[in-house]
Short mmCIF file of C-alpha atoms and ligand atoms in Angstrom, two decimals:
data_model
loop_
_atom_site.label_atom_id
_atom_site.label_comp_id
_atom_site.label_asym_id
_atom_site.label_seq_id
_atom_site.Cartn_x
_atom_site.Cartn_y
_atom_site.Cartn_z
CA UNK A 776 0.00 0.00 0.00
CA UNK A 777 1.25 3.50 -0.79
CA UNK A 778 1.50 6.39 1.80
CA UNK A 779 -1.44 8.43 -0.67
CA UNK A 780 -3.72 5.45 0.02
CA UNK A 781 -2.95 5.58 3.90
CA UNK A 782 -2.55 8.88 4.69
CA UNK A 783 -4.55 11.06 2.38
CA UNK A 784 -6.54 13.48 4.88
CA UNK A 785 -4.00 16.09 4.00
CA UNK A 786 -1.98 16.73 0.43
CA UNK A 787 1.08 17.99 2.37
CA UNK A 788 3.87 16.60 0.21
CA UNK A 789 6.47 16.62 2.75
CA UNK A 790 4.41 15.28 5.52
CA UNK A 791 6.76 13.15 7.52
CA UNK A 792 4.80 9.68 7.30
CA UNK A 793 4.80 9.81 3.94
CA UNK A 794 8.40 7.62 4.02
CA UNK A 795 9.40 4.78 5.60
CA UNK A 796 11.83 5.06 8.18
CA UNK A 797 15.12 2.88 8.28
CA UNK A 798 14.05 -0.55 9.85
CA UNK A 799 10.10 0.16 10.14
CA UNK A 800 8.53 -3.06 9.25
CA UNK A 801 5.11 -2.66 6.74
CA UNK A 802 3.11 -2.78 9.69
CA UNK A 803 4.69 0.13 11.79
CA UNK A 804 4.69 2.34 8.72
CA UNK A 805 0.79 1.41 8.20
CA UNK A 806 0.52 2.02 11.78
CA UNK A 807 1.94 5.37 11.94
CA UNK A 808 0.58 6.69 8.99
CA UNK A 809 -3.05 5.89 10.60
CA UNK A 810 -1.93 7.89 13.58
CA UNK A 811 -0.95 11.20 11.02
CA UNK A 812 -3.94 11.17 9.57
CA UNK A 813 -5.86 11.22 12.42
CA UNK A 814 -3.39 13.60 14.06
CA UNK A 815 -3.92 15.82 10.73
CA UNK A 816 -7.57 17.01 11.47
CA UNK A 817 -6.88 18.16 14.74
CA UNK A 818 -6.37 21.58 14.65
CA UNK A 819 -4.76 21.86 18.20
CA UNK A 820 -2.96 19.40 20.23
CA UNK A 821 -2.12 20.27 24.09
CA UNK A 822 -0.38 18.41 26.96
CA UNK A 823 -0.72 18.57 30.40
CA UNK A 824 1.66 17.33 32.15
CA UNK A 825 3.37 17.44 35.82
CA UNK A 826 6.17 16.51 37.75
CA UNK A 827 4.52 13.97 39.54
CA UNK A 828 1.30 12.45 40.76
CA UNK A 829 -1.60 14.23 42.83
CA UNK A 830 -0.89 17.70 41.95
CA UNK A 831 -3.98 17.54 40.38
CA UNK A 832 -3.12 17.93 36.20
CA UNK A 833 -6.32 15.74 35.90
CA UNK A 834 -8.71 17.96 37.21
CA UNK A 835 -7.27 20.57 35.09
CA UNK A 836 -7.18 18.92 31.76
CA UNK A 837 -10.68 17.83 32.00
CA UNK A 838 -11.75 21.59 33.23
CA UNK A 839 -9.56 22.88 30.80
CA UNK A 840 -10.94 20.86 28.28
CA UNK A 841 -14.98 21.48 29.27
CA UNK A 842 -14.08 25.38 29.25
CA UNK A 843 -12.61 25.08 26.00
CA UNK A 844 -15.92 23.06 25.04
CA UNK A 845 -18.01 25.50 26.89
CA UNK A 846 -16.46 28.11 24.46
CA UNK A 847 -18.11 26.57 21.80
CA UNK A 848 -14.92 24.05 20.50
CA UNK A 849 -14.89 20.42 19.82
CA UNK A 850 -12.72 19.23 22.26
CA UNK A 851 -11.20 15.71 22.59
CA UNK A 852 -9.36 14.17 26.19
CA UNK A 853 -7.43 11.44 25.62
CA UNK A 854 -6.31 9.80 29.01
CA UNK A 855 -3.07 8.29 28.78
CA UNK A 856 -2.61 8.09 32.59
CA UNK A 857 -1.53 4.44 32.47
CA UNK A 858 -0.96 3.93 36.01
CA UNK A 859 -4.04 6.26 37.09
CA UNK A 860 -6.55 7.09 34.45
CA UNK A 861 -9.43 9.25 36.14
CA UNK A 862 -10.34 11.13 33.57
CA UNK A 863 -13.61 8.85 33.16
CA UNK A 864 -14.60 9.26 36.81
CA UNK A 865 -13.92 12.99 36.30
CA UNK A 866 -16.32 13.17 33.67
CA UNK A 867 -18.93 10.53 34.41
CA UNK A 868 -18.19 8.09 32.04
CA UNK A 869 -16.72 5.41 33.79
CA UNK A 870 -17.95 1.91 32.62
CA UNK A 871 -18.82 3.39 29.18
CA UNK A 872 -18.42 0.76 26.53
CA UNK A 873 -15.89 1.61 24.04
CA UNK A 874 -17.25 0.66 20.27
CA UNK A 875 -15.43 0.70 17.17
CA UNK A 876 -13.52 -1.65 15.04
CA UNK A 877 -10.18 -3.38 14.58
CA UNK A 878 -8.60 -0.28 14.18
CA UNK A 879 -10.86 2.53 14.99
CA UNK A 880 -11.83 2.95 18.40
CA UNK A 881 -14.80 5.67 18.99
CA UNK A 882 -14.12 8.13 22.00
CA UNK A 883 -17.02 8.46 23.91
CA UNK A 884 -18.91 12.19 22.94
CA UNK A 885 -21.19 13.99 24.99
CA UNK A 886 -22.81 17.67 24.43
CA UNK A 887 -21.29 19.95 26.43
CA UNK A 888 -22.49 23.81 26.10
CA UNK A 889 -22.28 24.73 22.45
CA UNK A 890 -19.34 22.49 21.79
CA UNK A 891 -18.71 18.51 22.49
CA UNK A 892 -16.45 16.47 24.22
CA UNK A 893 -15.15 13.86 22.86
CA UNK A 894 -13.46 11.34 25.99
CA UNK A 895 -11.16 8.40 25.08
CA UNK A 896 -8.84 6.90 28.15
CA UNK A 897 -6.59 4.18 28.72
CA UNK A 898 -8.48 3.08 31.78
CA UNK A 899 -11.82 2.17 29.38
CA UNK A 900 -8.83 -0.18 28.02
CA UNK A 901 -7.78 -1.46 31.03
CA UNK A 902 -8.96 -4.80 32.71
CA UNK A 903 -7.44 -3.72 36.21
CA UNK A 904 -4.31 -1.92 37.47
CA UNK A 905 -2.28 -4.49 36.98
CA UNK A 906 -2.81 -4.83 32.92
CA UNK A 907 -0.64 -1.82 33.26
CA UNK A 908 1.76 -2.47 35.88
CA UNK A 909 3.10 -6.18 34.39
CA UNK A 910 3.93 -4.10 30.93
CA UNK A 911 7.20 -3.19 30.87
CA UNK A 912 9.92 -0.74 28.88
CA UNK A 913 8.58 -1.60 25.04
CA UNK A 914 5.22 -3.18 25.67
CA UNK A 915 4.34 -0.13 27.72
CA UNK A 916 5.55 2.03 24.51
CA UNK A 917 4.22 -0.37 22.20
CA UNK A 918 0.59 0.03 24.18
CA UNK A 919 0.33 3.32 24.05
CA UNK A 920 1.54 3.44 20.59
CA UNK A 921 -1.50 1.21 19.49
CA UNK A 922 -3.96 3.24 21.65
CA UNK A 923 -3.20 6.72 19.81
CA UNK A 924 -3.32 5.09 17.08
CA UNK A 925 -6.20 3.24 17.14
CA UNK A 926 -8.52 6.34 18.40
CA UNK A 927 -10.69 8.13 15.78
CA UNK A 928 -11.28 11.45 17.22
CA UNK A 929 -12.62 12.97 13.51
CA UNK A 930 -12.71 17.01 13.35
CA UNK A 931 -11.56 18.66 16.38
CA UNK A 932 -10.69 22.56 17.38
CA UNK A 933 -8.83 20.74 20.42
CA UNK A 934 -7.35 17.97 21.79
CA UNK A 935 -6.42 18.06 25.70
CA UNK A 936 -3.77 15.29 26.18
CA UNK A 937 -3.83 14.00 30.13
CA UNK A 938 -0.29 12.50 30.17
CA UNK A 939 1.08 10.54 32.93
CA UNK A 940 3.22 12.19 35.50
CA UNK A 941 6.87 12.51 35.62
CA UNK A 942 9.80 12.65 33.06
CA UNK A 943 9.68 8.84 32.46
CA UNK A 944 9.55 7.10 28.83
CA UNK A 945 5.93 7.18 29.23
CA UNK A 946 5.35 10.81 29.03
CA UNK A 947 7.96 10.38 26.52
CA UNK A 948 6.32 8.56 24.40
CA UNK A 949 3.23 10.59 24.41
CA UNK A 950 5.50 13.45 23.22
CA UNK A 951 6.83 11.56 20.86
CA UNK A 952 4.03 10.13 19.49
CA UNK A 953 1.46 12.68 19.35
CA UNK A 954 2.04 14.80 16.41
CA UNK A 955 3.22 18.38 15.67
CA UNK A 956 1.56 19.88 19.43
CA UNK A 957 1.49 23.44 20.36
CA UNK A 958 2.56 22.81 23.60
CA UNK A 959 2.55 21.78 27.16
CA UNK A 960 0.71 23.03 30.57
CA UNK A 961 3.07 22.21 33.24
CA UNK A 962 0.86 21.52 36.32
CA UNK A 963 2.17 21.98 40.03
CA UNK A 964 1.61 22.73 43.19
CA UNK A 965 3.67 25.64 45.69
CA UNK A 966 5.21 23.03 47.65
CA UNK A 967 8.85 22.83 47.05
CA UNK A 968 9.16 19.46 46.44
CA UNK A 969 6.81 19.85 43.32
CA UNK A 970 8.35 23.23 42.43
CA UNK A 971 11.83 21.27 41.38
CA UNK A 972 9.98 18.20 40.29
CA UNK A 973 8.30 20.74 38.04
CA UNK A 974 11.66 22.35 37.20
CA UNK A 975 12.66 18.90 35.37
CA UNK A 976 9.27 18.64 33.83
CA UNK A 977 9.96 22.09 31.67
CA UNK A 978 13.50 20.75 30.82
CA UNK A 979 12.00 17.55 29.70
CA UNK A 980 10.06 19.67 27.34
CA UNK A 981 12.81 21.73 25.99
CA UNK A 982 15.17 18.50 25.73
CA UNK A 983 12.01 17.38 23.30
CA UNK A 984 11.69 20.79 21.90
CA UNK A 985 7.61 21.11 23.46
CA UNK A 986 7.00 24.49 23.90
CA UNK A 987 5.86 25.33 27.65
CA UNK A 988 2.55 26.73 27.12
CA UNK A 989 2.20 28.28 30.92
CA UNK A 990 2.33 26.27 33.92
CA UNK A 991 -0.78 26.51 36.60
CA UNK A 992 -0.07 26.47 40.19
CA UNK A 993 -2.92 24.08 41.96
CA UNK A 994 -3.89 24.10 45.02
CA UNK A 995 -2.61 27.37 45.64
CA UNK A 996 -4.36 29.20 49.08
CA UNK A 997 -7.20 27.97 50.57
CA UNK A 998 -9.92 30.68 50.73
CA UNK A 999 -11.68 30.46 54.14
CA UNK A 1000 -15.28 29.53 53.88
CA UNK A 1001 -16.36 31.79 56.98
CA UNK A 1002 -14.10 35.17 56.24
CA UNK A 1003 -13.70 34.50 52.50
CA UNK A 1004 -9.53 35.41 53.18
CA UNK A 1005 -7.14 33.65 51.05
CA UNK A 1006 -4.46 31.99 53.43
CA UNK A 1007 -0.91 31.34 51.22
CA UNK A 1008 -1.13 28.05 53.42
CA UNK A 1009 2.89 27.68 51.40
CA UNK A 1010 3.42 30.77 50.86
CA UNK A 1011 2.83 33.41 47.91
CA UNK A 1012 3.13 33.26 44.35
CA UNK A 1013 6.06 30.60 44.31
CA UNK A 1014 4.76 29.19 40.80
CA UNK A 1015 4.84 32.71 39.03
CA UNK A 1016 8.68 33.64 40.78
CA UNK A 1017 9.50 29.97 39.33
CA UNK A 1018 7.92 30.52 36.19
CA UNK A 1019 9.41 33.88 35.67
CA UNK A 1020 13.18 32.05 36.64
CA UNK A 1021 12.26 29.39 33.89
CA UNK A 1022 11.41 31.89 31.10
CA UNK A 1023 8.03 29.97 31.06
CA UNK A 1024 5.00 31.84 31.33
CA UNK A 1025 2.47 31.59 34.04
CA UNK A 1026 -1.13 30.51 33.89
CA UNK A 1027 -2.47 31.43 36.93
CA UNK A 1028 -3.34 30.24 40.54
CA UNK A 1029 -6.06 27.61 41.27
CA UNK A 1030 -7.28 28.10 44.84
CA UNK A 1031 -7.76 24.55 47.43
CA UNK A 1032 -11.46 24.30 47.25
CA UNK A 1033 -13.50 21.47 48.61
CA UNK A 1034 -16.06 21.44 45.79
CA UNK A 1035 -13.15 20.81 43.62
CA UNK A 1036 -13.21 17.33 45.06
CA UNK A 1037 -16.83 16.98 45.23
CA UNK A 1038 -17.20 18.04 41.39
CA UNK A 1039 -14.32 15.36 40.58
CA UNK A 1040 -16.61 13.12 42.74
CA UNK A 1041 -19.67 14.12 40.89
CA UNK A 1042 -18.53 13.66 37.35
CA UNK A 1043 -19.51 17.72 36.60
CA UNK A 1044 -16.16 19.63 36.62
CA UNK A 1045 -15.73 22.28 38.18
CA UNK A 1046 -16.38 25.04 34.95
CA UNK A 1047 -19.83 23.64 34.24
CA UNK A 1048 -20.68 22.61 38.05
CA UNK A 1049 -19.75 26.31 40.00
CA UNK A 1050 -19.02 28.79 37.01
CA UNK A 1051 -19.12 31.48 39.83
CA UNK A 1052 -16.16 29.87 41.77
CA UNK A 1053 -12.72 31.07 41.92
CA UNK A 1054 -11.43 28.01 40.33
CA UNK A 1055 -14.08 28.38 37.16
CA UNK A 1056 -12.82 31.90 37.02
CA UNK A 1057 -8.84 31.14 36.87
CA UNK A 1058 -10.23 28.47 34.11
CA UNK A 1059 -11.52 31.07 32.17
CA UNK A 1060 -8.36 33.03 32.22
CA UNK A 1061 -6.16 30.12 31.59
CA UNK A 1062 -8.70 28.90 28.34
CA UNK A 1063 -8.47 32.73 27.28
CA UNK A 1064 -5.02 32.68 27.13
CA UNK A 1065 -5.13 29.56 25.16
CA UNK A 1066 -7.77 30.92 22.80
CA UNK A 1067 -5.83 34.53 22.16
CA UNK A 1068 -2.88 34.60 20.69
CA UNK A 1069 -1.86 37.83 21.46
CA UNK A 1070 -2.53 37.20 25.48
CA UNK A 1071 -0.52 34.20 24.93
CA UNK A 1072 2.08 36.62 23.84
CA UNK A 1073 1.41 38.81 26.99
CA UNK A 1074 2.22 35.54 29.32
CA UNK A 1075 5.63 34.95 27.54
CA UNK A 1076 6.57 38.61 28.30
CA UNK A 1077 5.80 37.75 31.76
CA UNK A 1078 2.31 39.30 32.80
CA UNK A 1079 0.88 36.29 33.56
CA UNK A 1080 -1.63 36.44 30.83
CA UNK A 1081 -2.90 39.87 31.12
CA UNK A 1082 -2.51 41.96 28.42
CA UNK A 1083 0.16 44.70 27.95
CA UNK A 1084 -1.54 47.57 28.98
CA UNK A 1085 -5.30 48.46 30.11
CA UNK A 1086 -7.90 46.34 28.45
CA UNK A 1087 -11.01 48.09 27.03
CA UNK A 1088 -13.84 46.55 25.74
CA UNK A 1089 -16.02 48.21 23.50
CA UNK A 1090 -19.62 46.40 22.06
CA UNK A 1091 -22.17 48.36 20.21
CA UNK A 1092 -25.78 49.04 21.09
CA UNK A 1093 -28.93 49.40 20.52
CA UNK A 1094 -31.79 49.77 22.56
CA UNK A 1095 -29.63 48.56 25.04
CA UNK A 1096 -28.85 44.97 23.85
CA UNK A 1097 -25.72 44.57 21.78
CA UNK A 1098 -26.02 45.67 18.11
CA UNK A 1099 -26.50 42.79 15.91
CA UNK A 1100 -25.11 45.43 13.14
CA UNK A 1101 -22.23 47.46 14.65
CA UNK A 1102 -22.43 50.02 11.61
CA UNK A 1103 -26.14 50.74 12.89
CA UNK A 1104 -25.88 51.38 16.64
CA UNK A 1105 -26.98 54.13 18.37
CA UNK A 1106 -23.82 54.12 20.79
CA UNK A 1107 -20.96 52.46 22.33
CA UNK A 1108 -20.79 50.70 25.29
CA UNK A 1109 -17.41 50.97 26.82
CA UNK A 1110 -15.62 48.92 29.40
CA UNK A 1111 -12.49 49.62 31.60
CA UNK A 1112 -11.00 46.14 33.06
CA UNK A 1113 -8.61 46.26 35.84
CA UNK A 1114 -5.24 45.08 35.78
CA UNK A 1115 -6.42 41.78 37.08
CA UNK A 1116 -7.94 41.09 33.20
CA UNK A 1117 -11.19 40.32 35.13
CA UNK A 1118 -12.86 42.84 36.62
CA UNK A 1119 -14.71 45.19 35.01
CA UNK A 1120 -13.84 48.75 36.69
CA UNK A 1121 -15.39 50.98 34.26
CA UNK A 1122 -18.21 51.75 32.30
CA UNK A 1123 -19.33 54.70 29.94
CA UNK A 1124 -22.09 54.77 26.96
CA UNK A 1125 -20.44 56.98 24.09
CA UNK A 1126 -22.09 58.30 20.98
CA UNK A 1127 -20.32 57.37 17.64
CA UNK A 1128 -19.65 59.95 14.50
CA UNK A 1129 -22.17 59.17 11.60
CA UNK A 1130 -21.27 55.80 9.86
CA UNK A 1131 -18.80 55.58 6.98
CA UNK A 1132 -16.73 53.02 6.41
CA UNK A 1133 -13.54 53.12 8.82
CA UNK A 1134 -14.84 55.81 10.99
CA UNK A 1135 -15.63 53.60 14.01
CA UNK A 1136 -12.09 51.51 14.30
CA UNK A 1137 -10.13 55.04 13.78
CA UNK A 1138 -12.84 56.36 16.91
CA UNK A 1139 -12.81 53.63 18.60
CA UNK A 1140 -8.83 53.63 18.70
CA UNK A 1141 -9.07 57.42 19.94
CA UNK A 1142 -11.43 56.11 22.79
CA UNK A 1143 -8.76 53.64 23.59
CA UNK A 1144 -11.07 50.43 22.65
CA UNK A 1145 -8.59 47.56 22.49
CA UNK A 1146 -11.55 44.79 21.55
CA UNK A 1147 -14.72 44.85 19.91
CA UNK A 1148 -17.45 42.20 21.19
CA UNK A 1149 -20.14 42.45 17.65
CA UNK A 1150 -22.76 40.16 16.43
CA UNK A 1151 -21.69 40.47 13.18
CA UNK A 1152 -18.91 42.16 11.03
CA UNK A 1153 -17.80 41.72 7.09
CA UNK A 1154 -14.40 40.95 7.15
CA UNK A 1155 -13.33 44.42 5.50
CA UNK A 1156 -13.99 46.00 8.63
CA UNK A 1157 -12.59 43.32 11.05
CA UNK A 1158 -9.35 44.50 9.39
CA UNK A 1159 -9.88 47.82 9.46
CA UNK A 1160 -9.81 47.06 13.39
CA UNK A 1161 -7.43 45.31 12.83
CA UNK A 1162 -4.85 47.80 11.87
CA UNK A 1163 -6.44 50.18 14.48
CA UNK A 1164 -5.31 47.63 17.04
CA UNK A 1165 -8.59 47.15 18.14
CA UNK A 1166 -8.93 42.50 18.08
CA UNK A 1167 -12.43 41.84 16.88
CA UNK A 1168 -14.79 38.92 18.49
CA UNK A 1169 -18.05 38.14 16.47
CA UNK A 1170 -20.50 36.26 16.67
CA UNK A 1171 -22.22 37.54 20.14
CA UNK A 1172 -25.76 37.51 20.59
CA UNK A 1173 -27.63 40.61 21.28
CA UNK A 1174 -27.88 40.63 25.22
CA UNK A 1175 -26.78 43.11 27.97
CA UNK A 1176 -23.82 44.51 26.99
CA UNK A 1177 -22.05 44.27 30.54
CA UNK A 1178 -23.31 40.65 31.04
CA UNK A 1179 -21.67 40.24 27.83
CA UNK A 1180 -18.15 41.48 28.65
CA UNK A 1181 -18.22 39.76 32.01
CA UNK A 1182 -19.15 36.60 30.67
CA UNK A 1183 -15.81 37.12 27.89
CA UNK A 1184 -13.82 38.19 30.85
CA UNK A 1185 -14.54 34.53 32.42
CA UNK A 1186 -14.00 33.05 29.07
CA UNK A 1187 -17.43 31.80 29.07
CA UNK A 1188 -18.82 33.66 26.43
CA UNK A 1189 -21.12 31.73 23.82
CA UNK A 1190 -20.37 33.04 20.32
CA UNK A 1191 -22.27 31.39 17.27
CA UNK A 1192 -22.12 32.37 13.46
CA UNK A 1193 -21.01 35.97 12.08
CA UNK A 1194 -24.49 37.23 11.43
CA UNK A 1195 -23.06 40.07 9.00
CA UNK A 1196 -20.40 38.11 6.69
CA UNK A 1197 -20.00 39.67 4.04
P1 LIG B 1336 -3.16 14.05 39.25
O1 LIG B 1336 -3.82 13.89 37.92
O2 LIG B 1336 -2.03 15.03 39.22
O3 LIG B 1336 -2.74 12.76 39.87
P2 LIG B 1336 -5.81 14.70 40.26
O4 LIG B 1336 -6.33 15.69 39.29
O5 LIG B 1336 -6.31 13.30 40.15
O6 LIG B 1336 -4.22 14.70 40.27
O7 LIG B 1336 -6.09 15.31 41.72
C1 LIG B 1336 -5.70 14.62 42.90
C2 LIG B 1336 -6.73 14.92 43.99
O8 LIG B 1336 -6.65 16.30 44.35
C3 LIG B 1336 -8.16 14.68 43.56
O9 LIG B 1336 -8.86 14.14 44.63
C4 LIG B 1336 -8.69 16.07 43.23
O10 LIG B 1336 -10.09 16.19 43.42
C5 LIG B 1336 -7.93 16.92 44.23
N1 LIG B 1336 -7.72 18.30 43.77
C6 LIG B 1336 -7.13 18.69 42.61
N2 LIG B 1336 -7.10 20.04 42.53
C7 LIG B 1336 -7.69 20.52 43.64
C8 LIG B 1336 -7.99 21.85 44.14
N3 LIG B 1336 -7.65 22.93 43.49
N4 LIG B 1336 -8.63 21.95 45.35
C9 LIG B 1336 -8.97 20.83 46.04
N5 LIG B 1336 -8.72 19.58 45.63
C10 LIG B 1336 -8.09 19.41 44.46
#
């Protein structure tokens, strides 16, 4: 059989399975060709991984991954926890029966906001424990080869890869094996121990040449149910000084909250179960981050995923609801946000200057407006915005304009088609 016939989801003439490699027999070429193509229509591939077990990097792939669904994405979570895999406990899928062929195995996809989640793990695999424990060096590497392979995720925005802890040859051959992905979260916790287990984790990476998308410091404070103070029960902001150190950026700070074990307990993460909560909130920030380049761009100066500068938001209206139109409002609504990229500190309505065509982005600028929130805009006049400065989000409903903002602000905003695309 011929790479074309194997691999022909993409027409990428120097895609690397499209040779075989010195000694790979017929069926490990076949075998990684499958995994390509499959690899190929994902558009973005993330791992989570830590520097050891317990620090939690389960509970924030699969909240990671819901927020990301909740954001309208199609999101996949492939469990390759071999020694732990909770992710279908986490999600409440444990005992789901896995269907597919020979050499197609279906994840398991539920509805989740506007988006879908598509779960595959190694546990829905795995007899007991101990089917993973008695494999050893290369029939551990040879399992999980077969498992990414065999998975047939179809179309997806994202794929949120639970790896298993450490800097062992399993997380190695996750890295290896999954194709071409943007990055890593490094998970961890302020206690020291996990600070320098963490430290390896981000050399691993750059020994393997995975960029370090941000690492997340769980379990960080506990906020006292009675005062509402956050106690530094190990002391402040250890993950950010460490991140800084590294040249890594920093994700942000997950509280210790009880409900975090309850939702794990439940099956409803945390992001779909308490959206309110301080740990839905840092979610938001952290799937922002992910979602925006530019933010991702603040992190890696060092801002910890705030924007350069002040952040304001402008969204037009009409009769008080956003402006499914933005060329036919009747004014502006604009928003201040504190440094804190959550908060909303500010708000003013502001009349426009009669419609022509760039006269808002050039008046916006002047007003300071560093993003747009429309219904709908051609894409002429996203780029005039563009070049103003000003980042454009479509595809907001018409709603209260601050409800709106605060709902982007916790990355929970539900955006649907460009009503205006022409
Ligand atoms: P890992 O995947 O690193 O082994 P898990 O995600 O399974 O860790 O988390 C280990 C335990 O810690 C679970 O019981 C989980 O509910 C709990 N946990 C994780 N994060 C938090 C948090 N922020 N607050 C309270 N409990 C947490």
């Amino acid at each position: 059989m011929t790479a074309e016939k194997t691999c022909n989801t993409c027409s990428d003439k120097g895609c690397s399975a499209r040779d075989r490699r010195p000694g790979e027999d017929e069926e490990e070429y076949l075998g990684r060709q499958r995994l390509q193509s499959r690899m190929c229509r994902i558009h973005h591939k993330v791992m989570v991984l830590s520097g050891k077990g317990g620090v939690g990097k389960s509970t924030v792939a699969v909240n990671l991954a819901t927020a990301l669904a909740l954001a309208g994405k199609r999101v996949g979570i492939l469990d390759v926890d071999i020694h732990g895999p909770s992710v279908p406990k986490l999600l409440h899928v444990e005992g789901s029966k896995i269907t597919g062929t020979d050499e197609a195995l279906l994840p398991v996809t539920i509805p989740c906001g506007p988006g879908s989640l598509s779960i595959m793990s190694i546990g829905f695999l795995l007899r007991d424990r101990d089917d993973a424990i008695i494999w050893r060096g290369p029939r551990k590497f040879g399992a999980i080869q077969q498992f990414l392979q065999d998975v047939e995720w179809g179309e997806l925005d994202y794929l949120i890869v639970d790896s298993p802890p450490g800097t062992g040859d399993e997380p190695l051959a996750v890295a290896q094996l999954i194709d071409h992905p943007d990055g890593a979260i490094v998970v961890t916790t302020p206690q020291e121990v996990a600070v320098q287990d963490v430290r390896r984790c981000i050399m691993f990476c750059r020994q393997l040449e995975l960029t370090v998308l941000g690492v997340v410091e769980n379990m960080s404070g506990f906020t006292c149910p009675k005062c509402g103070e956050l106690v530094r029960i190990f002391g402040a902001d250890g993950g950010r000084a460490m991140a800084e150190e590294m040249g890594v950026p920093y994700l942000g700070a997950i509280p210790i909250e009880p409900e975090v074990v309850v939702s794990g307990d439940s099956g409803t993460p945390m992001v779909q179960s308490r959206p309110h909560s301080e740990t839905a909130k840092a979610f938001g920030r952290m799937v922002r981050t992910l979602l925006e380049p530019e933010l991702r761009a603040a992190a890696a100066r060092g801002d910890g995923g705030k924007p350069s500068g002040a952040m304001k938001i402008a969204v037009p209206v009409t009769a008080g609801v956003l402006s499914s139109h933005f060329g036919h409002c009747d004014q502006f609504a604009i928003f201040d946000v504190k440094e804190d990229g959550t908060t909303i500190e500010g708000q003013r309505m502001v009349t426009p200057p009669p419609h022509e065509p760039g006269t808002f982005p050039r008046w916006l600028h002047e007003q300071g407006a560093t993003i747009i929130i429309a219904g709908g805009m051609g894409s002429r006049a996203q780029s005039l915005f563009d070049q103003n400065g000003i980042r454009v989000v479509v595809g907001a409903t018409s709603a209260d304009p601050e409800r709106i903002v605060r709902e982007y602000l916790e990355g929970r905003l539900t955006t649907g088609a460009n009503v205006c695309d022409h």
